[in-house]
Short mmCIF file of N, CA and C in Angstrom, two decimals:
data_model
loop_
_atom_site.label_atom_id
_atom_site.label_comp_id
_atom_site.label_asym_id
_atom_site.label_seq_id
_atom_site.Cartn_x
_atom_site.Cartn_y
_atom_site.Cartn_z
N PHE F 1 12.47 3.95 -2.27
CA PHE F 1 12.91 2.83 -1.48
C PHE F 1 14.43 2.80 -1.41
N LYS F 2 14.95 2.27 -0.34
CA LYS F 2 16.40 2.16 -0.19
C LYS F 2 16.89 0.93 -0.94
N VAL F 3 18.06 1.06 -1.53
CA VAL F 3 18.66 -0.03 -2.28
C VAL F 3 20.04 -0.31 -1.71
N TYR F 4 20.33 -1.58 -1.50
CA TYR F 4 21.63 -1.99 -0.99
C TYR F 4 22.38 -2.78 -2.06
N ALA F 5 23.67 -3.01 -1.84
CA ALA F 5 24.54 -3.65 -2.84
C ALA F 5 24.01 -4.99 -3.32
N GLU F 6 23.38 -5.75 -2.46
CA GLU F 6 22.91 -7.08 -2.83
C GLU F 6 21.51 -7.08 -3.47
N ASP F 7 20.89 -5.91 -3.58
CA ASP F 7 19.51 -5.83 -4.08
C ASP F 7 19.44 -5.84 -5.61
N ASN F 8 18.38 -6.45 -6.11
CA ASN F 8 18.04 -6.40 -7.53
C ASN F 8 16.86 -5.45 -7.69
N VAL F 9 16.89 -4.65 -8.74
CA VAL F 9 15.89 -3.61 -8.96
C VAL F 9 15.25 -3.82 -10.33
N CYS F 10 13.97 -3.48 -10.45
CA CYS F 10 13.25 -3.52 -11.72
C CYS F 10 12.77 -2.11 -12.05
N VAL F 11 12.81 -1.77 -13.33
CA VAL F 11 12.29 -0.49 -13.80
C VAL F 11 11.35 -0.77 -14.96
N LEU F 12 10.15 -0.20 -14.92
CA LEU F 12 9.12 -0.42 -15.92
C LEU F 12 8.78 0.90 -16.62
N SER F 13 8.71 0.86 -17.96
CA SER F 13 8.38 2.08 -18.71
C SER F 13 6.95 2.00 -19.27
N ARG F 14 6.45 3.17 -19.68
CA ARG F 14 5.09 3.25 -20.25
C ARG F 14 4.94 2.39 -21.50
N LYS F 15 6.01 2.24 -22.28
CA LYS F 15 5.97 1.42 -23.49
C LYS F 15 6.24 -0.06 -23.19
N SER F 16 6.04 -0.46 -21.96
CA SER F 16 6.14 -1.86 -21.53
C SER F 16 7.55 -2.43 -21.57
N ARG F 17 8.54 -1.58 -21.46
CA ARG F 17 9.92 -2.07 -21.34
C ARG F 17 10.20 -2.31 -19.87
N LEU F 18 10.75 -3.46 -19.57
CA LEU F 18 11.08 -3.82 -18.19
C LEU F 18 12.53 -4.27 -18.15
N ILE F 19 13.29 -3.72 -17.21
CA ILE F 19 14.67 -4.14 -17.04
C ILE F 19 14.86 -4.50 -15.57
N ALA F 20 15.59 -5.57 -15.34
CA ALA F 20 15.93 -5.99 -13.98
C ALA F 20 17.45 -6.09 -13.91
N PHE F 21 18.02 -5.57 -12.82
CA PHE F 21 19.47 -5.54 -12.70
C PHE F 21 19.87 -5.49 -11.23
N ASN F 22 21.11 -5.86 -10.95
CA ASN F 22 21.66 -5.73 -9.61
C ASN F 22 22.05 -4.28 -9.41
N SER F 23 21.83 -3.75 -8.25
CA SER F 23 22.09 -2.33 -7.98
C SER F 23 23.56 -1.95 -8.19
N MET F 24 24.47 -2.90 -8.08
CA MET F 24 25.89 -2.61 -8.27
C MET F 24 26.23 -2.35 -9.74
N GLU F 25 25.32 -2.66 -10.66
CA GLU F 25 25.55 -2.45 -12.09
C GLU F 25 25.20 -1.04 -12.55
N VAL F 26 24.64 -0.22 -11.66
CA VAL F 26 24.16 1.11 -12.03
C VAL F 26 25.24 2.14 -11.76
N ASN F 27 25.47 3.03 -12.73
CA ASN F 27 26.42 4.12 -12.55
C ASN F 27 25.75 5.29 -11.84
N LEU F 28 26.42 5.83 -10.83
CA LEU F 28 25.91 7.00 -10.12
C LEU F 28 26.28 8.25 -10.90
N LEU F 29 25.36 9.21 -10.95
CA LEU F 29 25.61 10.49 -11.61
C LEU F 29 25.97 11.52 -10.55
N ALA F 30 26.87 12.42 -10.88
CA ALA F 30 27.28 13.46 -9.95
C ALA F 30 26.87 14.83 -10.48
N GLY F 31 27.06 15.85 -9.67
CA GLY F 31 26.76 17.22 -10.08
C GLY F 31 25.28 17.51 -10.09
N ALA F 32 24.88 18.39 -11.02
CA ALA F 32 23.47 18.83 -11.07
C ALA F 32 22.52 17.68 -11.38
N GLY F 33 22.99 16.64 -12.07
CA GLY F 33 22.14 15.50 -12.42
C GLY F 33 22.29 14.35 -11.45
N LYS F 34 22.45 14.63 -10.17
CA LYS F 34 22.64 13.58 -9.18
C LYS F 34 21.57 12.51 -9.29
N GLY F 35 21.96 11.29 -9.11
CA GLY F 35 21.02 10.18 -9.16
C GLY F 35 21.65 9.00 -9.88
N VAL F 36 20.83 8.25 -10.57
CA VAL F 36 21.31 7.09 -11.31
C VAL F 36 20.64 7.06 -12.69
N LEU F 37 21.31 6.40 -13.62
CA LEU F 37 20.74 6.16 -14.93
C LEU F 37 20.48 4.66 -15.02
N ALA F 38 19.22 4.27 -14.94
CA ALA F 38 18.87 2.85 -14.89
C ALA F 38 18.46 2.30 -16.24
N ILE F 39 17.83 3.13 -17.09
CA ILE F 39 17.32 2.65 -18.37
C ILE F 39 17.31 3.80 -19.36
N LYS F 40 17.71 3.53 -20.59
CA LYS F 40 17.62 4.53 -21.66
C LYS F 40 16.28 4.35 -22.36
N LEU F 41 15.58 5.47 -22.56
CA LEU F 41 14.24 5.43 -23.14
C LEU F 41 14.15 6.29 -24.38
N ASP F 42 13.17 5.99 -25.23
CA ASP F 42 12.86 6.85 -26.36
C ASP F 42 12.30 8.17 -25.82
N ASP F 43 12.32 9.21 -26.64
CA ASP F 43 11.81 10.52 -26.22
C ASP F 43 10.35 10.48 -25.80
N ASP F 44 9.56 9.58 -26.40
CA ASP F 44 8.13 9.52 -26.09
C ASP F 44 7.79 8.44 -25.05
N ASP F 45 8.79 7.98 -24.31
CA ASP F 45 8.58 6.97 -23.27
C ASP F 45 8.96 7.58 -21.92
N GLU F 46 8.49 6.99 -20.84
CA GLU F 46 8.81 7.46 -19.50
C GLU F 46 8.77 6.30 -18.52
N VAL F 47 9.46 6.45 -17.40
CA VAL F 47 9.46 5.43 -16.36
C VAL F 47 8.14 5.53 -15.59
N LEU F 48 7.47 4.39 -15.46
CA LEU F 48 6.24 4.33 -14.66
C LEU F 48 6.52 3.92 -13.23
N ALA F 49 7.49 3.00 -13.04
CA ALA F 49 7.76 2.50 -11.70
C ALA F 49 9.15 1.92 -11.61
N ALA F 50 9.69 1.99 -10.41
CA ALA F 50 10.93 1.29 -10.06
C ALA F 50 10.65 0.60 -8.74
N PHE F 51 11.06 -0.67 -8.63
CA PHE F 51 10.72 -1.43 -7.43
C PHE F 51 11.72 -2.55 -7.22
N PRO F 52 11.83 -3.03 -5.97
CA PRO F 52 12.72 -4.16 -5.71
C PRO F 52 12.20 -5.40 -6.43
N SER F 53 13.10 -6.25 -6.88
CA SER F 53 12.68 -7.45 -7.62
C SER F 53 11.87 -8.41 -6.77
N THR F 54 11.91 -8.25 -5.46
CA THR F 54 11.15 -9.12 -4.56
C THR F 54 9.73 -8.62 -4.33
N ALA F 55 9.39 -7.45 -4.85
CA ALA F 55 8.05 -6.87 -4.63
C ALA F 55 6.99 -7.60 -5.45
N ALA F 56 5.82 -7.70 -4.88
CA ALA F 56 4.66 -8.24 -5.62
C ALA F 56 4.06 -7.08 -6.40
N VAL F 57 4.04 -7.19 -7.73
CA VAL F 57 3.61 -6.08 -8.59
C VAL F 57 2.47 -6.56 -9.48
N THR F 58 1.41 -5.75 -9.56
CA THR F 58 0.30 -6.02 -10.47
C THR F 58 0.15 -4.83 -11.41
N ILE F 59 0.12 -5.11 -12.70
CA ILE F 59 -0.06 -4.07 -13.71
C ILE F 59 -1.53 -4.05 -14.12
N GLN F 60 -2.17 -2.90 -13.98
CA GLN F 60 -3.57 -2.73 -14.36
C GLN F 60 -3.63 -2.04 -15.71
N LYS F 61 -4.17 -2.71 -16.73
CA LYS F 61 -4.26 -2.13 -18.06
C LYS F 61 -5.52 -1.28 -18.18
N ALA F 62 -5.54 -0.41 -19.17
CA ALA F 62 -6.69 0.46 -19.42
C ALA F 62 -7.94 -0.36 -19.75
N THR F 63 -7.75 -1.58 -20.29
CA THR F 63 -8.87 -2.44 -20.63
C THR F 63 -9.50 -3.09 -19.39
N GLY F 64 -8.83 -2.93 -18.24
CA GLY F 64 -9.34 -3.53 -17.02
C GLY F 64 -8.62 -4.82 -16.66
N ALA F 65 -7.85 -5.34 -17.58
CA ALA F 65 -7.11 -6.58 -17.32
C ALA F 65 -5.96 -6.29 -16.35
N ALA F 66 -5.64 -7.25 -15.51
CA ALA F 66 -4.53 -7.10 -14.56
C ALA F 66 -3.55 -8.23 -14.78
N HIS F 67 -2.27 -7.90 -14.70
CA HIS F 67 -1.21 -8.88 -14.87
C HIS F 67 -0.25 -8.79 -13.69
N LYS F 68 0.01 -9.92 -13.05
CA LYS F 68 0.98 -9.95 -11.96
C LYS F 68 2.36 -10.26 -12.52
N LEU F 69 3.37 -9.53 -12.03
CA LEU F 69 4.74 -9.76 -12.45
C LEU F 69 5.42 -10.67 -11.45
#
């Protein structure tokens, strides 16, 4: 998804870490690692999703339970 200066973004990890921030707070990476660094994770964690803070998001657990953010 495209992100603009006024947008807020959320990033969710497998270990249930969620961070929300304004896109202007993110440092851009240059060179071979082009992109952004949005969240620091443990070695055994990974990003599951990144989405605009205005998005309707439902998390489906393995137990079948669903949670709306």
